[in-house]
Amino acid sequence: MSLLHLDKATIKFGGLIAVNEVSFEIKTGQLFGLIGPNGAGKTTCFNLITGVYKPTSGSIKFEGREISGTPPNKIAHLGIARTFQNIRLFGALSVLENVVVGGFLRHRTGLGSAIAYLPPAIKETEELKQDAMRLLEVVDLAHVANVRSRDLSYGMQRRLEIARAMATQPKLLLLDEPAAGMNPQEKMDLTGTVRRIRDEHDKTVLLIEHDMRFVMELCENIVVLDHGEEIAQGPPSEIRNDPKVIEAYLGEAV
Amino acid sequence: MKFFAVRAGSIALAVAACFALQSFAVGKGDLFFRLVFLAGLYVTLAVSLNLINGITGQFSIGHAAFYMVGAYGAGYMANNYAGSWGLKGPLLMLVLLLIGAVVAAVAGLVVGLPSLRLRGDYLAVVTLGFGEIIRIFVQNSPPLGGAYGLTVDAQFKFKYVWMVWLLAILCIAVCRNLLKSAHGLPFLAVREDEIASSAMGVNVTRVKVTAFVIGSAFAGAAGAMLANFDGFISPTSFPMELSFTILTMVVLGGTGSITGSALAGGVLFYIPEYLRDLKPVSGSSLVAAVIAVIAAVYVVKRIADHYHGDKGKRAALYLGTIIAGVALQMILAAVFKNVPSLANANFEASKLRMVIFSSTLIILMLLRPQGVFAHHEFSWSWVQRLFGKKVPTTAVSV
Ligand SMILES: Nc1ncnc2c1ncn2[C@@H]1O[C@H](COP(=O)(O)OP(=O)(O)OP(=O)(O)O)[C@@H](O)[C@H]1O
Ligand SMILES: [Mg+2]
């Protein structure tokens, strides 16, 4: 079943067409890659899907329902969560608190109950913390749960971004360059983590990544963008040998 | 069951403490009584602004306007309608307080909704403008007494120090509880990063407006207390400087720290008030004070920069420096008394007042730019740790 469907999604910033009639379809359970050179429009695609921008034209459907123009917080409630290329953690909050913010969208108790600090709010807070703790174990950050997130290492911050997004219990998880700045060992571990997220936590994953080995190894299907245009689409074996892709990357080993 | 017993117990304790404060203050003369009252008001004002500026990260610089709206709302309602309600005493004051809170909350909603949807510092501009508009409006509104001020009917004058302190405690409790439960996290998250917050499903505008309205409501409640305590309010009681004073309290206490703004609110307003009634200072004690302050500031700065050991010991060193500073001032003053040219020169304290106040602020900002409490909060485990006890940090800190 098609989970996410972009149909000729386009966005212009003044004269610049950052994303030009991009269409692709992600099926439930897929591990999908979005690649392309710098400035190709990959992050802008994420911003369109998550409601940061409204497409100039074209449609974006999630579970068959038009979502373009829906504000980001509503998109999160519908079941799409993301990480950010330029890490955007809540720096002053602890690692655990960051994840609790992600889980908070499922809260049931009212603000009044929290302000009066009544048992329902206390209980819910405990539950949210326990859920968050379990997610921290998935990304191997449980041992630093009480550290201020600003003080984490770069690789840990990237993993925390994933845990925070997972906490919203999304159906579709968007990862924007999750391996950027990681060393080879960390990248290997991350490959395992992303696989587990898909296999054991039943998420559909769409990820942007510049590291070709990482993408080719992990993704079952890949879309390639260049200058806002979609230039290729298919499984890694096809993408690797596509002349247009090789040209776009100007001879970089693909 | 245990929960409710503890809760009822702590509420009873708070009420008892407030009444004890009232009967203590009553015996100490009118001036002192009013100071204790004002301290409660300022704690409320500072802590409620901290909810907006410190916890949610918005930049409101017109808090006095909501204080004013509450004061006039309650004063006007008292004069024109309260007579027919058949209420008396604390209950009537409580109703007036709620009126002040509601009026200010509505004003907060009207001001906050359009300006908080936008990113950036619109709120600062709009709140500042709102303060001026409200003042000019009142000045030109005969039913509100215009520039002469509004005299609240004598039967609605309530000297309830206990109630203002209960209000302050309630305001602190509301903020504290919010931060203790998961509901407080979206507020902090919005302060940290709006884009990430909305990607996590947080309705950013709603969170900001909620904080703004709650903060304004408490300021309005404080205003109602003031109107009915003094029995007279005028536009000059709410100058723009007042907004800046409250803002200073929040920044000085440590933006985001409830403990910090509560203490700064209680202490800071008192400095100019205290200096107002200061007797003329002799040259000898003034010179002694200047030397002592400079010495103490120097030592404190040295400790802060070079001593990175045990927190408890460092706190002890600070305390020691302050005590030594006071002692130094006394000793030097006694010594300088023997210098006739100093001992006979008198400085009028009222003239030095603002100089002393501003230098206090400058010294504090110099020593601790992050505010006295930075982002820390008072808690029992914190006190125990300060005194060297090893307390396991709870698995979860909110
Ligand atoms: N809000 C905006 N206003 C104007 N131009 C924008 C905006 N957002 C993105 N762009 C432009 O759109 C183009 C695509 O940017 P985008 O960030 O999507 O690239 P990317 O594929 O993610 O690149 P990278 O690999 O460097 O992250 C760039 O030229 C960028 O400058
Ligand atoms: Mg990008």
XYZ file of C-alpha atoms and ligand atoms in Angstrom:
684
model
C 0.000 0.000 0.000
C 1.240 3.475 -0.806
C 2.083 5.375 2.365
C 3.492 8.575 0.904
C 2.833 9.793 -2.596
C 4.410 12.909 -4.077
C 2.837 13.880 -7.374
C 4.654 16.593 -9.326
C 5.476 18.394 -6.088
C 7.002 21.784 -6.890
C 8.215 24.717 -4.838
C 9.654 27.993 -6.031
C 11.566 30.469 -3.920
C 11.341 33.640 -5.938
C 12.985 32.723 -9.245
C 14.572 29.541 -7.917
C 12.728 26.297 -8.470
C 14.113 24.309 -5.545
C 11.954 21.249 -6.212
C 10.551 20.775 -9.686
C 7.717 18.319 -10.372
C 9.129 15.583 -8.195
C 7.051 12.424 -8.008
C 7.661 9.248 -6.069
C 5.746 6.749 -4.059
C 6.822 5.042 -0.855
C 5.164 1.807 0.197
C 4.595 0.824 3.798
C 7.657 -0.884 5.245
C 10.105 0.356 2.627
C 13.570 1.705 3.275
C 13.741 4.514 0.791
C 16.717 6.717 -0.133
C 16.769 10.306 -1.382
C 20.107 11.364 -2.837
C 21.616 14.093 -4.968
C 24.420 16.643 -4.967
C 24.505 19.644 -2.612
C 21.617 22.018 -3.187
C 19.647 19.431 -5.169
C 16.516 20.056 -3.115
C 16.538 17.048 -0.813
C 16.015 18.906 2.458
C 13.431 21.076 0.745
C 11.547 17.863 -0.123
C 11.513 16.988 3.587
C 10.299 20.478 4.371
C 7.453 20.024 1.902
C 6.463 16.655 3.322
C 6.561 17.885 6.926
C 4.607 21.062 6.228
C 7.396 23.566 6.782
C 6.653 24.790 3.250
C 3.523 24.527 1.178
C 4.183 23.329 -2.372
C 3.674 25.901 -5.112
C 1.956 23.178 -7.110
C 1.545 19.426 -7.118
C 0.236 17.183 -4.388
C 1.562 15.253 -1.418
C -0.584 12.451 -0.125
C -0.056 10.549 3.098
C -2.146 7.407 3.489
C -4.189 8.599 0.552
C -4.943 11.953 2.124
C -3.756 15.306 0.822
C -1.386 16.851 3.366
C 0.211 19.753 1.497
C -0.417 22.964 3.413
C -1.042 21.160 6.700
C 1.021 22.768 9.490
C 4.044 20.811 10.820
C 2.563 20.017 14.225
C -0.514 18.448 12.590
C 1.708 16.445 10.232
C 3.512 15.057 13.266
C 0.157 13.973 14.679
C -0.704 12.264 11.382
C 2.386 10.098 11.751
C 5.370 11.671 10.005
C 8.444 12.507 12.066
C 11.815 13.820 10.987
C 15.344 14.572 12.042
C 17.236 17.681 11.001
C 20.370 17.961 8.894
C 21.639 20.824 11.072
C 20.887 19.194 14.416
C 18.013 20.880 16.217
C 17.872 19.394 19.672
C 16.460 21.184 22.694
C 19.940 22.004 23.929
C 19.210 22.954 27.515
C 17.015 19.914 28.096
C 18.340 16.545 29.135
C 18.580 13.676 26.686
C 15.552 12.042 28.269
C 13.516 15.249 28.236
C 14.180 15.679 24.531
C 12.621 12.296 23.889
C 9.702 13.004 26.224
C 8.871 16.088 24.132
C 8.578 13.749 21.151
C 6.259 11.424 23.051
C 4.201 14.244 24.491
C 1.917 14.523 21.477
C 0.074 11.466 22.758
C -0.699 13.054 26.147
C -4.208 12.704 27.469
C -4.251 14.734 30.682
C -5.072 18.417 30.580
C -2.930 21.393 31.426
C -5.008 21.945 34.561
C -4.075 18.551 35.905
C -0.394 19.376 35.353
C -0.599 22.813 36.935
C -2.288 21.330 40.001
C 0.165 18.419 39.820
C -2.613 15.876 40.231
C -2.074 12.097 40.133
C -3.154 11.678 36.487
C -0.501 14.145 35.281
C 2.137 12.643 37.574
C 1.348 9.168 36.336
C 1.383 10.219 32.718
C 4.716 11.972 33.177
C 6.149 8.762 34.610
C 4.810 6.723 31.706
C 6.192 9.117 29.129
C 9.588 8.963 30.801
C 9.525 5.180 30.784
C 8.623 5.107 27.090
C 11.417 7.571 26.411
C 13.868 5.459 28.365
C 13.052 2.419 26.225
C 13.702 4.404 23.056
C 17.014 5.624 24.420
C 18.000 1.992 24.729
C 17.235 1.444 21.037
C 19.732 4.142 20.047
C 22.126 3.243 22.855
C 21.835 6.481 24.799
C 20.251 5.203 27.995
C 23.475 5.688 29.923
C 23.458 9.441 29.238
C 19.732 9.979 29.847
C 20.294 12.831 32.316
C 23.032 14.628 30.424
C 22.178 17.965 28.881
C 21.715 17.228 25.175
C 23.955 20.170 24.241
C 26.856 18.378 25.920
C 26.600 15.197 23.843
C 29.066 14.271 21.138
C 28.038 14.879 17.550
C 27.266 11.259 16.774
C 25.219 10.921 19.946
C 23.246 14.043 19.078
C 22.340 12.524 15.707
C 21.132 9.366 17.424
C 19.158 11.418 19.906
C 17.429 13.164 17.006
C 16.340 9.737 15.783
C 15.075 8.706 19.216
C 13.152 11.954 19.606
C 11.491 11.486 16.220
C 10.707 7.841 17.050
C 9.022 8.988 20.250
C 6.179 10.507 18.257
C 5.466 6.926 17.112
C 5.439 7.851 13.441
C 4.440 5.616 10.568
C 6.967 7.345 8.364
C 10.371 8.404 9.628
C 12.378 10.976 7.657
C 16.118 11.045 8.358
C 18.097 13.985 6.971
C 21.736 12.907 6.642
C 21.745 10.770 9.800
C 25.343 9.619 9.232
C 26.844 13.070 8.594
C 29.898 13.640 10.744
C 30.039 10.064 12.002
C 33.134 7.895 11.910
C 33.068 4.534 10.032
C 32.324 2.552 13.176
C 29.433 4.853 14.098
C 28.096 4.572 10.555
C 28.149 0.782 10.777
C 26.231 0.896 14.035
C 23.773 3.340 12.526
C 23.089 1.008 9.598
C 22.101 -1.634 12.136
C 19.959 0.810 14.086
C 18.035 1.994 11.020
C 17.436 -1.629 9.942
C 16.144 -2.475 13.384
C 13.863 0.546 13.373
C 12.312 -0.699 10.176
C 12.220 -4.432 10.980
C 11.461 -4.475 14.693
C 9.611 -1.195 15.112
C 7.720 -1.459 11.822
C 8.581 1.981 10.530
C 8.787 3.110 6.956
C 11.979 5.088 6.479
C 12.919 7.776 3.979
C 16.488 8.944 4.334
C 18.770 11.517 2.779
C 22.451 10.652 2.773
C 25.593 11.685 0.965
C 27.560 8.589 1.897
C 26.858 6.354 -1.117
C 28.028 3.149 0.492
C 25.693 3.787 3.390
C 22.711 4.449 1.102
C 23.375 1.616 -1.336
C 23.787 -0.874 1.452
C 20.691 0.198 3.342
C 18.025 1.344 0.904
C 15.842 -0.818 -1.287
C 14.723 2.025 -3.469
C 16.327 5.335 -4.322
C 15.237 8.627 -5.846
C 17.937 10.907 -7.248
C 17.481 14.679 -7.429
C 19.649 17.192 -9.233
C 18.889 20.917 -9.366
C 15.417 20.254 -8.070
C 14.657 17.726 -10.818
C 14.174 14.039 -10.396
C 16.769 12.352 -12.627
C 16.466 8.690 -11.673
C 14.537 6.277 -9.531
C 14.986 2.580 -8.801
C 16.835 -0.047 -6.771
C 20.515 0.583 -5.900
C 21.771 -1.770 -8.619
C 20.114 0.362 -11.304
C 20.988 3.717 -9.754
C 24.641 2.783 -9.481
C 24.915 2.329 -13.259
C 22.607 5.128 -14.378
C 24.583 7.463 -16.670
C 22.614 10.545 -15.567
C 23.382 9.840 -11.934
C 27.052 9.300 -12.658
C 27.109 12.585 -14.537
C 25.327 14.491 -11.774
C 27.857 13.295 -9.274
C 30.657 14.183 -11.732
C 32.552 10.997 -11.543
C 32.324 10.542 -7.813
C 32.341 6.857 -6.994
C 28.726 5.854 -6.784
C -4.993 8.858 49.758
C -1.522 9.688 50.951
C -1.191 12.080 48.046
C -4.199 14.103 49.086
C -3.142 14.116 52.731
C 0.232 15.527 51.790
C -1.348 18.018 49.434
C -3.877 19.198 52.026
C -1.090 19.427 54.571
C 1.117 21.607 52.406
C -1.756 23.900 51.485
C -2.671 24.259 55.159
C 0.945 25.002 55.944
C 1.147 27.686 53.253
C -2.056 29.333 54.483
C -0.859 29.220 58.074
C 2.487 30.724 57.127
C 0.784 33.554 55.248
C -1.450 34.377 58.210
C 1.528 34.223 60.522
C 3.312 36.680 58.247
C 0.294 38.981 58.355
C 0.106 39.077 62.131
C 3.870 39.507 62.353
C 3.873 42.397 59.874
C 0.832 44.118 61.375
C 2.682 44.892 64.561
C 5.618 46.508 62.805
C 4.095 49.716 61.575
C 2.381 50.801 58.385
C 5.483 51.255 56.331
C 6.879 47.828 57.050
C 3.458 46.317 56.512
C 3.254 47.854 53.051
C 6.753 46.664 52.214
C 5.859 43.082 53.072
C 2.773 43.472 50.907
C 4.762 44.894 48.001
C 7.340 42.131 48.287
C 4.575 39.582 47.703
C 3.352 41.561 44.704
C 6.780 41.744 43.152
C 7.439 38.058 43.678
C 4.205 37.383 41.800
C 5.120 39.811 39.032
C 8.651 38.483 38.580
C 7.682 34.806 38.682
C 4.807 35.317 36.254
C 7.026 37.206 33.813
C 9.580 34.429 34.155
C 6.969 32.005 32.850
C 6.742 34.079 29.663
C 10.330 35.229 29.227
C 12.405 32.652 31.028
C 10.543 29.392 30.615
C 8.863 29.911 27.238
C 11.593 32.164 25.860
C 9.400 35.016 24.644
C 10.446 38.591 25.156
C 7.688 40.561 26.818
C 8.781 43.946 28.117
C 5.426 45.339 29.105
C 4.451 43.299 32.119
C 3.444 46.394 34.098
C 0.656 46.980 31.577
C -1.134 43.790 32.620
C -0.563 44.656 36.257
C -2.222 47.987 35.499
C -5.102 46.439 33.591
C -5.801 44.149 36.552
C -5.610 47.028 39.015
C -8.005 49.223 37.070
C -10.315 46.334 36.250
C -10.677 45.426 39.899
C -10.829 49.039 41.093
C -13.502 50.001 38.598
C -15.629 46.948 39.292
C -15.342 47.507 43.032
C -16.471 51.127 42.842
C -19.308 50.573 40.434
C -20.658 47.103 41.035
C -19.245 45.397 44.107
C -21.665 47.139 46.476
C -24.558 45.079 45.200
C -22.859 41.698 45.343
C -23.476 41.247 49.032
C -19.978 39.921 49.546
C -17.606 40.964 52.284
C -14.007 40.692 53.335
C -11.740 38.011 51.930
C -14.408 36.557 49.690
C -15.032 39.914 48.032
C -11.298 40.476 47.649
C -10.996 37.044 46.098
C -13.692 37.877 43.549
C -11.991 41.191 42.751
C -8.693 39.375 42.392
C -10.267 36.971 39.920
C -11.717 39.920 38.015
C -8.262 41.471 37.787
C -6.848 38.169 36.576
C -9.543 37.629 33.958
C -9.365 41.176 32.598
C -5.586 40.954 32.298
C -5.820 37.483 30.752
C -8.194 38.792 28.096
C -5.824 41.690 27.442
C -2.994 39.165 27.229
C -4.937 37.141 24.694
C -5.706 40.208 22.579
C -2.079 41.324 22.632
C -0.495 37.899 22.439
C -2.527 36.141 19.789
C -1.500 38.303 16.833
C 2.060 38.999 17.952
C 2.947 35.498 19.122
C 1.989 33.908 15.813
C 4.898 35.730 14.290
C 8.465 34.812 14.912
C 11.032 37.219 16.260
C 10.721 40.175 18.535
C 7.302 41.434 17.592
C 6.134 40.659 21.087
C 8.668 43.053 22.593
C 7.513 45.896 20.377
C 3.832 45.151 20.836
C 3.972 44.762 24.622
C 5.921 47.982 24.958
C 3.398 49.768 22.775
C 0.494 48.223 24.636
C 1.814 49.577 27.936
C 1.894 53.100 26.556
C -1.505 52.811 24.889
C -3.146 51.578 28.073
C -1.609 54.386 30.093
C -2.696 57.068 27.674
C -6.128 55.500 27.440
C -6.548 55.582 31.219
C -5.221 59.121 31.434
C -7.965 60.257 29.104
C -10.772 58.175 30.502
C -12.891 60.064 33.086
C -14.660 56.922 34.419
C -11.215 55.595 35.358
C -10.202 58.820 37.042
C -8.040 60.076 34.189
C -4.686 61.521 35.081
C -5.806 62.195 38.675
C -6.058 58.532 39.425
C -8.800 56.273 40.679
C -9.758 56.253 44.332
C -11.176 52.928 45.358
C -14.078 53.251 47.768
C -12.908 52.889 51.378
C -15.184 49.906 51.998
C -13.203 47.957 49.399
C -9.845 48.580 50.947
C -8.368 45.325 52.108
C -5.062 45.096 53.913
C -4.535 41.415 53.202
C -0.846 40.693 53.251
C -1.697 37.023 53.640
C -3.663 36.965 50.437
C -0.952 38.537 48.341
C 1.535 36.031 49.657
C -0.844 33.183 48.943
C -1.065 34.562 45.421
C 2.718 34.596 45.159
C 2.916 31.023 46.434
C 0.214 29.961 43.982
C 2.124 31.564 41.129
C 5.321 29.780 42.132
C 3.442 26.499 42.552
C 1.833 26.771 39.127
C 5.209 27.276 37.435
C 6.903 24.643 39.527
C 4.215 22.039 38.891
C 4.265 22.776 35.215
C 7.981 22.118 35.051
C 7.703 19.003 37.187
C 5.258 17.379 34.814
C 5.722 16.514 31.172
C 3.349 19.359 30.282
C 6.104 21.845 30.987
C 8.449 20.371 28.414
C 6.751 21.861 25.346
C 7.166 25.309 26.942
C 10.892 24.756 27.346
C 11.083 23.144 23.915
C 9.535 26.222 22.310
C 12.172 28.340 24.032
C 14.912 26.072 22.715
C 13.797 25.591 19.122
C 10.438 26.465 17.600
C 10.943 24.556 14.355
C 11.965 21.344 16.099
C 9.076 21.772 18.544
C 6.497 21.954 15.813
C 8.075 18.960 14.064
C 7.466 17.065 17.329
C 3.776 17.943 17.220
C 3.903 20.941 19.554
C 1.446 23.686 18.662
C 3.961 26.483 19.108
C 1.549 29.410 18.946
C -0.756 27.782 21.446
C 2.052 27.128 23.912
C 3.294 30.701 23.651
C -0.165 32.192 24.030
C -0.908 29.919 26.986
C 2.224 31.052 28.796
C 1.496 34.657 27.964
C -2.092 34.505 29.166
C -1.233 32.711 32.416
C 1.583 35.189 33.087
C -0.681 38.152 32.347
C -3.437 36.752 34.552
C -1.111 36.596 37.552
C 0.065 40.141 36.886
C -3.571 41.231 36.741
C -4.348 39.484 40.021
C -1.404 41.309 41.579
C -2.806 44.571 40.219
C -6.172 43.885 41.836
C -4.446 43.345 45.178
C -2.612 46.646 44.822
C -5.714 48.658 43.925
C -7.610 47.381 46.926
C -4.694 47.614 49.312
C -3.742 51.223 48.625
C -7.230 52.335 47.726
C -5.745 54.571 45.095
C -4.131 53.959 41.729
C -3.075 56.349 39.022
C -1.375 56.025 35.639
C 1.881 57.158 37.236
C 1.826 54.084 39.491
C 2.594 52.007 36.402
C 5.411 53.697 34.526
C 7.383 51.969 31.808
C 10.319 51.691 34.216
C 8.235 49.326 36.282
C 8.184 46.878 33.377
C 11.934 47.142 33.148
C 12.326 46.618 36.881
C 10.320 43.385 36.656
C 12.348 42.337 33.632
C 15.547 43.052 35.548
C 14.313 40.810 38.358
C 13.832 37.931 35.932
C 17.201 38.395 34.254
C 19.010 38.930 37.511
C 17.452 35.916 39.175
C 18.516 33.751 36.260
C 16.246 33.588 33.241
C 14.125 30.486 33.539
C 14.736 29.912 37.225
C 11.585 30.218 39.313
C 13.632 30.361 42.499
C 15.790 33.110 41.039
C 12.954 35.347 39.938
C 11.056 34.825 43.199
C 14.070 35.870 45.266
C 15.024 38.706 42.941
C 11.412 39.918 42.998
C 11.330 39.895 46.780
C 14.718 41.505 47.267
C 15.279 43.825 44.351
C 12.219 46.035 44.790
C 13.273 46.453 48.371
C 16.653 48.000 47.611
C 15.350 51.330 46.272
C 12.572 51.311 48.870
C 15.074 50.741 51.611
C 17.428 53.397 50.283
C 14.561 55.869 50.141
C 14.355 55.946 53.931
C 18.040 55.788 54.523
C 19.373 58.387 56.885
C 22.046 60.663 55.523
C 25.237 58.694 55.347
C 28.378 60.024 56.848
C 31.400 60.236 54.613
C 33.225 57.732 56.757
C 30.732 54.906 56.318
C 30.259 55.702 52.654
C 33.945 55.514 51.869
C 34.190 52.369 54.001
C 31.295 50.815 52.092
C 32.789 51.588 48.706
C 36.119 50.053 49.683
C 34.438 47.001 51.207
C 32.237 46.428 48.164
C 35.133 46.705 45.732
C 37.219 44.340 47.832
C 34.384 41.832 48.140
C 33.579 41.956 44.424
C 37.225 41.401 43.617
C 37.518 38.409 45.933
C 34.266 36.862 44.721
C 35.367 37.229 41.121
C 38.708 35.576 41.953
C 36.934 32.682 43.634
C 34.544 32.273 40.734
C 37.373 32.236 38.205
C 39.957 30.173 40.010
C 38.285 27.875 42.479
C 36.668 24.950 40.733
C 36.503 22.525 43.612
C 33.658 21.364 45.755
C 30.463 23.397 45.334
C 29.713 23.460 49.038
C 33.134 24.815 49.875
C 32.833 27.434 47.192
C 29.482 28.568 48.543
C 31.080 28.765 51.977
C 33.867 30.896 50.536
C 31.348 33.273 48.993
C 29.450 33.537 52.219
C 32.686 34.149 54.083
C 33.619 36.907 51.654
C 30.295 38.639 52.142
C 30.562 38.442 55.925
C 34.149 39.652 55.726
C 32.990 42.509 53.489
C 30.375 43.614 56.001
C 32.938 43.348 58.799
C 35.453 45.303 56.758
C 32.915 48.046 56.210
C 32.223 48.277 59.951
C 35.877 48.316 60.892
C 36.810 50.879 58.260
C 33.831 53.054 59.185
C 34.939 53.008 62.802
C 38.475 53.899 61.762
C 37.391 56.680 59.417
C 35.236 58.177 62.166
C 38.470 59.551 63.532
C 39.094 61.439 60.314
C 37.134 64.648 60.907
C 36.818 65.629 57.260
C 35.101 62.326 56.468
C 33.047 61.977 59.621
C 31.533 65.429 59.254
C 30.651 65.202 55.580
C 27.086 64.023 55.140
C 25.735 62.494 51.965
C 22.032 62.541 51.395
C 21.036 58.978 50.764
C 18.094 59.955 48.585
C 20.542 61.411 46.087
C 22.732 58.350 46.114
C 19.768 56.031 45.857
C 19.643 55.317 42.178
C 23.422 55.276 41.955
C 23.570 52.557 44.572
C 20.746 50.640 42.950
C 22.329 50.669 39.528
C 25.782 49.813 40.792
C 24.274 46.848 42.617
C 22.837 45.614 39.332
C 26.080 46.199 37.486
C 28.081 44.337 40.120
C 25.704 41.409 40.011
C 25.781 41.196 36.240
C 29.550 41.448 36.356
C 29.843 38.564 38.766
C 27.120 36.431 37.334
C 25.974 37.266 33.820
C 23.772 34.178 33.729
C 21.760 35.478 36.701
C 22.080 34.587 40.336
C 20.425 31.206 39.998
C 21.216 30.646 36.345
C 18.892 27.801 35.349
C 19.015 26.148 38.758
C 16.083 25.597 41.030
C 15.807 25.253 44.738
C 15.159 21.706 45.874
C 15.890 19.753 49.000
C 18.299 17.398 47.307
C 20.148 20.447 46.024
C 20.502 21.758 49.574
C 21.672 18.379 50.791
C 24.228 18.156 48.024
C 25.405 21.645 48.912
C 26.189 20.391 52.375
C 28.164 17.500 51.032
C 25.595 14.752 51.317
C 25.633 12.305 48.466
C 22.110 12.218 47.142
C 21.479 9.976 44.171
C 20.280 12.218 41.390
C 16.843 10.998 40.542
C 16.734 8.889 37.426
C 14.741 11.623 35.806
C 15.193 15.327 36.110
C 12.580 17.616 34.745
N 13.654 29.016 2.323
C 14.390 29.098 1.221
N 14.444 30.249 0.528
C 15.181 30.344 -0.604
N 15.893 29.346 -1.108
C 15.880 28.170 -0.477
C 15.135 27.983 0.740
N 15.309 26.700 1.152
C 16.124 26.130 0.260
N 16.463 26.991 -0.708
C 17.327 26.705 -1.855
O 16.863 25.538 -2.460
C 17.945 24.772 -2.956
C 17.874 23.376 -2.414
O 18.216 23.378 -1.045
P 18.192 22.091 -0.128
O 18.552 22.514 1.247
O 16.921 21.390 -0.298
O 19.367 21.235 -0.745
P 19.884 19.791 -0.310
O 19.665 18.885 -1.424
O 19.326 19.413 1.004
O 21.434 20.084 -0.192
P 22.493 19.568 0.896
O 23.001 18.256 0.433
O 23.562 20.607 0.841
O 21.815 19.514 2.200
C 19.209 25.498 -2.546
O 19.662 26.236 -3.657
C 18.753 26.410 -1.457
O 19.532 27.570 -1.415
Mg 20.000 19.154 2.876
